[in-house]
Amino acid sequence: MVTSSMSWPMPDFTSLKLVDTHAHISFSQFDHDRGRIIDQIEEDTISLLIEVGTNVEDSRRASDTVCGLKNAFFSAGVHPHDSSELDEQGVLTLEKLLSHPKAVALGEMGLDYFRNLSPVDAQINAFEIQLELASKLGKPAIIHVRDAYNEAYEIIKSTGYFNGVIHAFSGDLEFARKFVDLGLFLGIGGPVTYKKNDELRRVAREIPLERLLCETDCPYLPPVPLRGKRNEPYYVGYVIEEIAAQKNIPAVDCSVKLFENALELFSLKS
């Protein structure tokens, strides 16, 4: 069970550009202290946040959560877990949401063969529909992949649309290079700090910094030393520090480049 992290002493990340390219602060886990996180965004403690939708209704909440915030934007899309619920009306609603000036991406979409909460054929269909919509709208795709890297790669390659990020990347270096060669970014989150995750640290070390993004996937995937607690946007600082360590560069410089990468992908101005 994920618990609140408020009893943990807050680390000092004030020197870093804190960029969370994949957050879910509209989820119920933040109902008791969402205002504190919104204050961090408004006070520039968080330099940039992308609130990510996981189904049609959740995408509406994502829009409502960030609509008045200067450093926050949102995506609209349907997660593979909810793929079987995506119908024609849902696609039309997503397209309408994506016309909002705060909408910067489509997703999260993709394939999850680990849990298979929607049938595989429904996942593939929803993924292809959303990739086509992203291409039509010229917006980047936020792509969720778990235990389906080969299948996801082939679907993306077949569409010819390579504007996006493989969120919460958990594949090996070979797949990392294949996605980057297509022109995609890789989203690196809390698991890069986990003791047994040498392969993800290898990915962070070997893939050019220009193709990486930092994220939390909060309230999930908290970094060390917060495993078992609720994740939140501020803790992306741990991720930035680990990427910097793997690159052997100052964390401040790393954070600036990751910020620039996010601006590039989401077509934002600094």
PDB file of C-alpha atoms in Angstrom:
ATOM      1  CA  MET A   1       0.000   0.000   0.000  1.00  0.00           C
ATOM      2  CA  VAL A   2       1.346   3.430  -0.931  1.00  0.00           C
ATOM      3  CA  THR A   3       1.276   5.874   1.969  1.00  0.00           C
ATOM      4  CA  SER A   4       1.757   9.619   2.205  1.00  0.00           C
ATOM      5  CA  SER A   5       5.349  10.854   2.115  1.00  0.00           C
ATOM      6  CA  MET A   6       4.758  14.049   4.083  1.00  0.00           C
ATOM      7  CA  SER A   7       6.545  12.733   7.191  1.00  0.00           C
ATOM      8  CA  TRP A   8       9.764  12.397   5.184  1.00  0.00           C
ATOM      9  CA  PRO A   9      12.142  15.379   5.371  1.00  0.00           C
ATOM     10  CA  MET A  10      11.919  17.301   2.105  1.00  0.00           C
ATOM     11  CA  PRO A  11      15.216  17.133   0.174  1.00  0.00           C
ATOM     12  CA  ASP A  12      16.757  20.329  -1.146  1.00  0.00           C
ATOM     13  CA  PHE A  13      16.334  20.425  -4.920  1.00  0.00           C
ATOM     14  CA  THR A  14      16.061  24.217  -5.128  1.00  0.00           C
ATOM     15  CA  SER A  15      19.039  24.483  -7.484  1.00  0.00           C
ATOM     16  CA  LEU A  16      17.436  22.161 -10.051  1.00  0.00           C
ATOM     17  CA  LYS A  17      14.931  22.706 -12.835  1.00  0.00           C
ATOM     18  CA  LEU A  18      12.312  20.250 -11.628  1.00  0.00           C
ATOM     19  CA  VAL A  19      10.415  18.916 -14.629  1.00  0.00           C
ATOM     20  CA  ASP A  20       7.798  16.184 -14.261  1.00  0.00           C
ATOM     21  CA  THR A  21       6.714  15.090 -17.725  1.00  0.00           C
ATOM     22  CA  HIS A  22       4.303  12.454 -16.422  1.00  0.00           C
ATOM     23  CA  ALA A  23       2.178  13.166 -13.347  1.00  0.00           C
ATOM     24  CA  HIS A  24      -1.279  12.246 -12.052  1.00  0.00           C
ATOM     25  CA  ILE A  25      -1.924  14.878  -9.385  1.00  0.00           C
ATOM     26  CA  SER A  26      -5.627  14.818 -10.272  1.00  0.00           C
ATOM     27  CA  PHE A  27      -5.841  11.287  -8.810  1.00  0.00           C
ATOM     28  CA  SER A  28      -7.564  10.780  -5.469  1.00  0.00           C
ATOM     29  CA  GLN A  29      -4.243  10.145  -3.688  1.00  0.00           C
ATOM     30  CA  PHE A  30      -3.713  13.934  -3.826  1.00  0.00           C
ATOM     31  CA  ASP A  31      -7.171  15.001  -2.667  1.00  0.00           C
ATOM     32  CA  HIS A  32      -5.892  15.992   0.796  1.00  0.00           C
ATOM     33  CA  ASP A  33      -2.903  18.104  -0.278  1.00  0.00           C
ATOM     34  CA  ARG A  34      -3.215  18.917  -3.984  1.00  0.00           C
ATOM     35  CA  GLY A  35      -3.165  22.596  -3.092  1.00  0.00           C
ATOM     36  CA  ARG A  36       0.370  22.272  -1.718  1.00  0.00           C
ATOM     37  CA  ILE A  37       1.590  20.792  -5.000  1.00  0.00           C
ATOM     38  CA  ILE A  38      -0.243  23.420  -7.018  1.00  0.00           C
ATOM     39  CA  ASP A  39       1.530  26.052  -4.902  1.00  0.00           C
ATOM     40  CA  GLN A  40       4.875  24.454  -5.828  1.00  0.00           C
ATOM     41  CA  ILE A  41       3.940  24.773  -9.495  1.00  0.00           C
ATOM     42  CA  GLU A  42       2.793  28.377  -9.170  1.00  0.00           C
ATOM     43  CA  GLU A  43       5.868  29.366  -7.143  1.00  0.00           C
ATOM     44  CA  ASP A  44       8.224  27.858  -9.787  1.00  0.00           C
ATOM     45  CA  THR A  45       9.494  25.173  -7.399  1.00  0.00           C
ATOM     46  CA  ILE A  46       8.198  22.859 -10.126  1.00  0.00           C
ATOM     47  CA  SER A  47       9.374  24.356 -13.428  1.00  0.00           C
ATOM     48  CA  LEU A  48       7.102  22.252 -15.636  1.00  0.00           C
ATOM     49  CA  LEU A  49       4.475  19.566 -15.105  1.00  0.00           C
ATOM     50  CA  ILE A  50       2.511  17.486 -17.598  1.00  0.00           C
ATOM     51  CA  GLU A  51      -0.679  16.056 -16.085  1.00  0.00           C
ATOM     52  CA  VAL A  52      -1.477  12.869 -18.004  1.00  0.00           C
ATOM     53  CA  GLY A  53      -4.921  11.482 -18.759  1.00  0.00           C
ATOM     54  CA  THR A  54      -5.599   7.738 -18.622  1.00  0.00           C
ATOM     55  CA  ASN A  55      -9.183   7.591 -19.925  1.00  0.00           C
ATOM     56  CA  VAL A  56     -11.761  10.044 -21.227  1.00  0.00           C
ATOM     57  CA  GLU A  57     -13.129  11.125 -17.839  1.00  0.00           C
ATOM     58  CA  ASP A  58      -9.684  11.244 -16.270  1.00  0.00           C
ATOM     59  CA  SER A  59      -8.490  13.401 -19.162  1.00  0.00           C
ATOM     60  CA  ARG A  60     -11.263  15.883 -18.361  1.00  0.00           C
ATOM     61  CA  ARG A  61     -10.046  15.990 -14.749  1.00  0.00           C
ATOM     62  CA  ALA A  62      -6.482  16.490 -15.951  1.00  0.00           C
ATOM     63  CA  SER A  63      -7.634  19.480 -17.990  1.00  0.00           C
ATOM     64  CA  ASP A  64      -9.582  20.950 -15.069  1.00  0.00           C
ATOM     65  CA  THR A  65      -6.628  20.477 -12.697  1.00  0.00           C
ATOM     66  CA  VAL A  66      -4.095  22.473 -14.731  1.00  0.00           C
ATOM     67  CA  CYS A  67      -6.241  24.909 -16.716  1.00  0.00           C
ATOM     68  CA  GLY A  68      -5.293  27.921 -14.582  1.00  0.00           C
ATOM     69  CA  LEU A  69      -1.685  27.028 -13.785  1.00  0.00           C
ATOM     70  CA  LYS A  70       1.220  28.771 -15.503  1.00  0.00           C
ATOM     71  CA  ASN A  71       3.739  25.899 -15.443  1.00  0.00           C
ATOM     72  CA  ALA A  72       1.383  22.960 -16.006  1.00  0.00           C
ATOM     73  CA  PHE A  73      -0.175  21.375 -19.083  1.00  0.00           C
ATOM     74  CA  PHE A  74      -2.098  18.192 -19.775  1.00  0.00           C
ATOM     75  CA  SER A  75      -2.505  15.264 -22.119  1.00  0.00           C
ATOM     76  CA  ALA A  76      -5.670  13.419 -23.054  1.00  0.00           C
ATOM     77  CA  GLY A  77      -5.773   9.749 -23.911  1.00  0.00           C
ATOM     78  CA  VAL A  78      -6.778   6.207 -23.002  1.00  0.00           C
ATOM     79  CA  HIS A  79      -4.424   3.885 -21.119  1.00  0.00           C
ATOM     80  CA  PRO A  80      -4.191   0.262 -22.361  1.00  0.00           C
ATOM     81  CA  HIS A  81      -5.993  -0.864 -19.193  1.00  0.00           C
ATOM     82  CA  ASP A  82      -9.059   1.109 -20.356  1.00  0.00           C
ATOM     83  CA  SER A  83      -8.735   0.341 -24.070  1.00  0.00           C
ATOM     84  CA  SER A  84     -11.910  -1.732 -24.283  1.00  0.00           C
ATOM     85  CA  GLU A  85     -13.902   1.347 -23.237  1.00  0.00           C
ATOM     86  CA  LEU A  86     -12.699   3.547 -26.119  1.00  0.00           C
ATOM     87  CA  ASP A  87     -15.502   4.028 -28.641  1.00  0.00           C
ATOM     88  CA  GLU A  88     -16.206   6.499 -31.431  1.00  0.00           C
ATOM     89  CA  GLN A  89     -17.709   9.049 -29.047  1.00  0.00           C
ATOM     90  CA  GLY A  90     -14.683   8.718 -26.814  1.00  0.00           C
ATOM     91  CA  VAL A  91     -12.361   9.507 -29.706  1.00  0.00           C
ATOM     92  CA  LEU A  92     -14.418  12.599 -30.527  1.00  0.00           C
ATOM     93  CA  THR A  93     -14.256  13.717 -26.893  1.00  0.00           C
ATOM     94  CA  LEU A  94     -10.487  13.251 -26.814  1.00  0.00           C
ATOM     95  CA  GLU A  95     -10.146  15.318 -29.981  1.00  0.00           C
ATOM     96  CA  LYS A  96     -12.232  18.088 -28.447  1.00  0.00           C
ATOM     97  CA  LEU A  97     -10.153  18.053 -25.246  1.00  0.00           C
ATOM     98  CA  LEU A  98      -6.986  18.227 -27.312  1.00  0.00           C
ATOM     99  CA  SER A  99      -8.133  21.501 -28.877  1.00  0.00           C
ATOM    100  CA  HIS A 100      -7.628  23.183 -25.475  1.00  0.00           C
ATOM    101  CA  PRO A 101      -4.607  25.531 -25.430  1.00  0.00           C
ATOM    102  CA  LYS A 102      -3.214  23.644 -22.411  1.00  0.00           C
ATOM    103  CA  ALA A 103      -3.338  20.281 -24.221  1.00  0.00           C
ATOM    104  CA  VAL A 104       0.169  19.338 -25.334  1.00  0.00           C
ATOM    105  CA  ALA A 105       0.063  15.582 -25.996  1.00  0.00           C
ATOM    106  CA  LEU A 106      -2.099  12.542 -26.651  1.00  0.00           C
ATOM    107  CA  GLY A 107      -1.918   9.732 -24.136  1.00  0.00           C
ATOM    108  CA  GLU A 108      -1.134   7.859 -22.224  1.00  0.00           C
ATOM    109  CA  MET A 109      -1.776   5.111 -24.721  1.00  0.00           C
ATOM    110  CA  GLY A 110      -0.036   1.867 -25.558  1.00  0.00           C
ATOM    111  CA  LEU A 111       0.174  -1.810 -24.659  1.00  0.00           C
ATOM    112  CA  ASP A 112       0.276  -3.549 -21.273  1.00  0.00           C
ATOM    113  CA  TYR A 113       0.589  -7.314 -21.590  1.00  0.00           C
ATOM    114  CA  PHE A 114       1.652  -7.692 -17.960  1.00  0.00           C
ATOM    115  CA  ARG A 115      -1.818  -7.160 -16.527  1.00  0.00           C
ATOM    116  CA  ASN A 116      -4.001  -7.438 -19.653  1.00  0.00           C
ATOM    117  CA  LEU A 117      -6.892  -5.549 -18.040  1.00  0.00           C
ATOM    118  CA  SER A 118      -8.244  -5.042 -21.558  1.00  0.00           C
ATOM    119  CA  PRO A 119      -8.067  -7.739 -24.252  1.00  0.00           C
ATOM    120  CA  VAL A 120      -4.997  -7.599 -26.470  1.00  0.00           C
ATOM    121  CA  ASP A 121      -7.011  -6.852 -29.615  1.00  0.00           C
ATOM    122  CA  ALA A 122      -8.731  -3.922 -27.861  1.00  0.00           C
ATOM    123  CA  GLN A 123      -5.355  -2.587 -26.703  1.00  0.00           C
ATOM    124  CA  ILE A 124      -3.910  -2.745 -30.201  1.00  0.00           C
ATOM    125  CA  ASN A 125      -6.993  -1.111 -31.719  1.00  0.00           C
ATOM    126  CA  ALA A 126      -7.024   1.756 -29.201  1.00  0.00           C
ATOM    127  CA  PHE A 127      -3.279   2.258 -29.576  1.00  0.00           C
ATOM    128  CA  GLU A 128      -3.483   2.484 -33.363  1.00  0.00           C
ATOM    129  CA  ILE A 129      -6.489   4.827 -33.254  1.00  0.00           C
ATOM    130  CA  GLN A 130      -4.714   7.177 -30.844  1.00  0.00           C
ATOM    131  CA  LEU A 131      -1.463   7.161 -32.802  1.00  0.00           C
ATOM    132  CA  GLU A 132      -3.461   8.118 -35.896  1.00  0.00           C
ATOM    133  CA  LEU A 133      -5.162  10.913 -33.955  1.00  0.00           C
ATOM    134  CA  ALA A 134      -1.821  12.162 -32.651  1.00  0.00           C
ATOM    135  CA  SER A 135      -0.512  12.250 -36.219  1.00  0.00           C
ATOM    136  CA  LYS A 136      -3.634  14.062 -37.419  1.00  0.00           C
ATOM    137  CA  LEU A 137      -3.323  16.696 -34.681  1.00  0.00           C
ATOM    138  CA  GLY A 138       0.469  16.930 -34.809  1.00  0.00           C
ATOM    139  CA  LYS A 139       0.786  16.290 -31.076  1.00  0.00           C
ATOM    140  CA  PRO A 140       3.315  14.005 -29.394  1.00  0.00           C
ATOM    141  CA  ALA A 141       2.216  10.614 -28.116  1.00  0.00           C
ATOM    142  CA  ILE A 142       2.809   9.555 -24.509  1.00  0.00           C
ATOM    143  CA  ILE A 143       3.242   5.788 -24.803  1.00  0.00           C
ATOM    144  CA  HIS A 144       2.896   3.200 -22.028  1.00  0.00           C
ATOM    145  CA  VAL A 145       4.580  -0.156 -22.693  1.00  0.00           C
ATOM    146  CA  ARG A 146       4.854  -3.114 -20.340  1.00  0.00           C
ATOM    147  CA  ASP A 147       5.833  -6.634 -21.421  1.00  0.00           C
ATOM    148  CA  ALA A 148       5.053  -5.682 -25.028  1.00  0.00           C
ATOM    149  CA  TYR A 149       8.097  -3.832 -26.319  1.00  0.00           C
ATOM    150  CA  ASN A 150       8.437  -5.702 -29.594  1.00  0.00           C
ATOM    151  CA  GLU A 151       4.732  -5.386 -30.374  1.00  0.00           C
ATOM    152  CA  ALA A 152       4.673  -1.686 -29.502  1.00  0.00           C
ATOM    153  CA  TYR A 153       7.773  -1.023 -31.580  1.00  0.00           C
ATOM    154  CA  GLU A 154       6.261  -2.702 -34.645  1.00  0.00           C
ATOM    155  CA  ILE A 155       2.984  -0.785 -34.303  1.00  0.00           C
ATOM    156  CA  ILE A 156       4.752   2.552 -33.922  1.00  0.00           C
ATOM    157  CA  LYS A 157       7.063   1.770 -36.825  1.00  0.00           C
ATOM    158  CA  SER A 158       4.121   0.809 -39.037  1.00  0.00           C
ATOM    159  CA  THR A 159       2.353   4.136 -38.403  1.00  0.00           C
ATOM    160  CA  GLY A 160       5.397   6.174 -39.416  1.00  0.00           C
ATOM    161  CA  TYR A 161       4.631   8.673 -36.639  1.00  0.00           C
ATOM    162  CA  PHE A 162       7.621   9.013 -34.337  1.00  0.00           C
ATOM    163  CA  ASN A 163       6.794  12.099 -32.283  1.00  0.00           C
ATOM    164  CA  GLY A 164       6.543  11.087 -28.650  1.00  0.00           C
ATOM    165  CA  VAL A 165       7.971   9.450 -25.556  1.00  0.00           C
ATOM    166  CA  ILE A 166       8.111   5.895 -24.261  1.00  0.00           C
ATOM    167  CA  HIS A 167       6.939   6.685 -20.747  1.00  0.00           C
ATOM    168  CA  ALA A 168       8.409   4.851 -17.732  1.00  0.00           C
ATOM    169  CA  PHE A 169      10.835   3.042 -19.981  1.00  0.00           C
ATOM    170  CA  SER A 170      11.617  -0.411 -18.565  1.00  0.00           C
ATOM    171  CA  GLY A 171      13.119  -2.206 -21.543  1.00  0.00           C
ATOM    172  CA  ASP A 172      16.734  -3.063 -22.213  1.00  0.00           C
ATOM    173  CA  LEU A 173      19.392  -1.014 -23.974  1.00  0.00           C
ATOM    174  CA  GLU A 174      18.682  -2.677 -27.320  1.00  0.00           C
ATOM    175  CA  PHE A 175      15.060  -1.541 -27.301  1.00  0.00           C
ATOM    176  CA  ALA A 176      16.074   1.858 -25.954  1.00  0.00           C
ATOM    177  CA  ARG A 177      18.286   2.353 -28.982  1.00  0.00           C
ATOM    178  CA  LYS A 178      15.588   1.115 -31.365  1.00  0.00           C
ATOM    179  CA  PHE A 179      13.014   3.617 -30.077  1.00  0.00           C
ATOM    180  CA  VAL A 180      15.526   6.459 -30.018  1.00  0.00           C
ATOM    181  CA  ASP A 181      16.563   5.627 -33.570  1.00  0.00           C
ATOM    182  CA  LEU A 182      12.936   6.189 -34.582  1.00  0.00           C
ATOM    183  CA  GLY A 183      13.144   9.663 -33.044  1.00  0.00           C
ATOM    184  CA  LEU A 184      11.319   9.006 -29.783  1.00  0.00           C
ATOM    185  CA  PHE A 185      12.276  10.173 -26.300  1.00  0.00           C
ATOM    186  CA  LEU A 186      12.569   7.824 -23.308  1.00  0.00           C
ATOM    187  CA  GLY A 187      10.888   8.733 -20.021  1.00  0.00           C
ATOM    188  CA  ILE A 188      13.043   7.887 -16.990  1.00  0.00           C
ATOM    189  CA  GLY A 189      11.461   7.781 -13.551  1.00  0.00           C
ATOM    190  CA  GLY A 190      11.958   6.506 -10.017  1.00  0.00           C
ATOM    191  CA  PRO A 191      12.939   2.931 -10.985  1.00  0.00           C
ATOM    192  CA  VAL A 192      16.308   4.254 -12.199  1.00  0.00           C
ATOM    193  CA  THR A 193      17.193   4.611  -8.497  1.00  0.00           C
ATOM    194  CA  TYR A 194      16.241   1.029  -7.538  1.00  0.00           C
ATOM    195  CA  LYS A 195      19.138  -1.114  -6.353  1.00  0.00           C
ATOM    196  CA  LYS A 196      18.543  -4.007  -8.770  1.00  0.00           C
ATOM    197  CA  ASN A 197      17.793  -1.859 -11.833  1.00  0.00           C
ATOM    198  CA  ASP A 198      21.268  -1.817 -13.363  1.00  0.00           C
ATOM    199  CA  GLU A 199      19.847  -2.112 -16.874  1.00  0.00           C
ATOM    200  CA  LEU A 200      17.843   1.095 -16.599  1.00  0.00           C
ATOM    201  CA  ARG A 201      20.897   2.890 -15.228  1.00  0.00           C
ATOM    202  CA  ARG A 202      22.792   1.528 -18.236  1.00  0.00           C
ATOM    203  CA  VAL A 203      20.109   2.986 -20.510  1.00  0.00           C
ATOM    204  CA  ALA A 204      20.398   6.348 -18.733  1.00  0.00           C
ATOM    205  CA  ARG A 205      24.158   6.207 -19.147  1.00  0.00           C
ATOM    206  CA  GLU A 206      24.331   5.085 -22.784  1.00  0.00           C
ATOM    207  CA  ILE A 207      21.410   6.885 -24.433  1.00  0.00           C
ATOM    208  CA  PRO A 208      22.224  10.520 -25.328  1.00  0.00           C
ATOM    209  CA  LEU A 209      20.867  12.999 -22.796  1.00  0.00           C
ATOM    210  CA  GLU A 210      19.163  14.787 -25.699  1.00  0.00           C
ATOM    211  CA  ARG A 211      16.702  11.864 -25.965  1.00  0.00           C
ATOM    212  CA  LEU A 212      15.781  11.524 -22.285  1.00  0.00           C
ATOM    213  CA  LEU A 213      12.953  12.998 -20.224  1.00  0.00           C
ATOM    214  CA  CYS A 214      12.517  12.893 -16.449  1.00  0.00           C
ATOM    215  CA  GLU A 215       9.194  11.979 -14.848  1.00  0.00           C
ATOM    216  CA  THR A 216       7.598  10.607 -11.701  1.00  0.00           C
ATOM    217  CA  ASP A 217       4.362   8.818 -12.743  1.00  0.00           C
ATOM    218  CA  CYS A 218       3.170  10.025  -9.337  1.00  0.00           C
ATOM    219  CA  PRO A 219       1.532   8.844  -7.168  1.00  0.00           C
ATOM    220  CA  TYR A 220       3.290   5.665  -8.350  1.00  0.00           C
ATOM    221  CA  LEU A 221       6.929   4.527  -8.710  1.00  0.00           C
ATOM    222  CA  PRO A 222       8.511   6.551  -5.874  1.00  0.00           C
ATOM    223  CA  PRO A 223      12.307   6.752  -6.031  1.00  0.00           C
ATOM    224  CA  VAL A 224      14.744   5.591  -3.406  1.00  0.00           C
ATOM    225  CA  PRO A 225      14.587   6.573  -0.511  1.00  0.00           C
ATOM    226  CA  LEU A 226      10.793   6.831  -0.674  1.00  0.00           C
ATOM    227  CA  ARG A 227       9.753   3.365  -1.821  1.00  0.00           C
ATOM    228  CA  GLY A 228       6.438   2.391  -0.271  1.00  0.00           C
ATOM    229  CA  LYS A 229       5.396   6.029   0.054  1.00  0.00           C
ATOM    230  CA  ARG A 230       3.346   8.178  -2.286  1.00  0.00           C
ATOM    231  CA  ASN A 231       5.359   9.730  -5.084  1.00  0.00           C
ATOM    232  CA  GLU A 232       4.906  13.393  -6.011  1.00  0.00           C
ATOM    233  CA  PRO A 233       6.327  15.834  -8.589  1.00  0.00           C
ATOM    234  CA  TYR A 234       9.014  17.323  -6.326  1.00  0.00           C
ATOM    235  CA  TYR A 235      10.699  13.934  -6.043  1.00  0.00           C
ATOM    236  CA  VAL A 236      11.676  14.037  -9.705  1.00  0.00           C
ATOM    237  CA  GLY A 237      14.822  15.622  -8.245  1.00  0.00           C
ATOM    238  CA  TYR A 238      16.015  12.152  -7.208  1.00  0.00           C
ATOM    239  CA  VAL A 239      15.606  10.990 -10.807  1.00  0.00           C
ATOM    240  CA  ILE A 240      17.504  13.979 -12.170  1.00  0.00           C
ATOM    241  CA  GLU A 241      20.342  13.382  -9.724  1.00  0.00           C
ATOM    242  CA  GLU A 242      20.626   9.726 -10.742  1.00  0.00           C
ATOM    243  CA  ILE A 243      20.623  10.526 -14.470  1.00  0.00           C
ATOM    244  CA  ALA A 244      23.310  13.142 -13.808  1.00  0.00           C
ATOM    245  CA  ALA A 245      25.362  10.611 -11.869  1.00  0.00           C
ATOM    246  CA  GLN A 246      25.161   8.139 -14.742  1.00  0.00           C
ATOM    247  CA  LYS A 247      26.213  10.867 -17.184  1.00  0.00           C
ATOM    248  CA  ASN A 248      28.923  12.127 -14.823  1.00  0.00           C
ATOM    249  CA  ILE A 249      27.710  15.711 -15.165  1.00  0.00           C
ATOM    250  CA  PRO A 250      26.446  18.268 -12.609  1.00  0.00           C
ATOM    251  CA  ALA A 251      22.818  17.727 -11.618  1.00  0.00           C
ATOM    252  CA  VAL A 252      22.036  21.385 -12.332  1.00  0.00           C
ATOM    253  CA  ASP A 253      23.255  21.082 -15.927  1.00  0.00           C
ATOM    254  CA  CYS A 254      21.380  17.818 -16.337  1.00  0.00           C
ATOM    255  CA  SER A 255      18.146  19.373 -15.076  1.00  0.00           C
ATOM    256  CA  VAL A 256      18.425  22.277 -17.516  1.00  0.00           C
ATOM    257  CA  LYS A 257      18.903  19.939 -20.465  1.00  0.00           C
ATOM    258  CA  LEU A 258      15.999  17.733 -19.403  1.00  0.00           C
ATOM    259  CA  PHE A 259      13.860  20.862 -19.131  1.00  0.00           C
ATOM    260  CA  GLU A 260      14.893  21.874 -22.656  1.00  0.00           C
ATOM    261  CA  ASN A 261      14.056  18.378 -23.925  1.00  0.00           C
ATOM    262  CA  ALA A 262      10.544  18.655 -22.471  1.00  0.00           C
ATOM    263  CA  LEU A 263      10.040  22.069 -24.054  1.00  0.00           C
ATOM    264  CA  GLU A 264      11.101  20.592 -27.387  1.00  0.00           C
ATOM    265  CA  LEU A 265       8.810  17.558 -27.257  1.00  0.00           C
ATOM    266  CA  PHE A 266       5.739  19.433 -26.077  1.00  0.00           C
ATOM    267  CA  SER A 267       6.345  22.504 -28.293  1.00  0.00           C
ATOM    268  CA  LEU A 268       6.506  24.889 -25.354  1.00  0.00           C
ATOM    269  CA  LYS A 269       8.392  28.142 -24.863  1.00  0.00           C
ATOM    270  CA  SER A 270      10.640  28.734 -21.847  1.00  0.00           C
TER     271      SER A 270
END
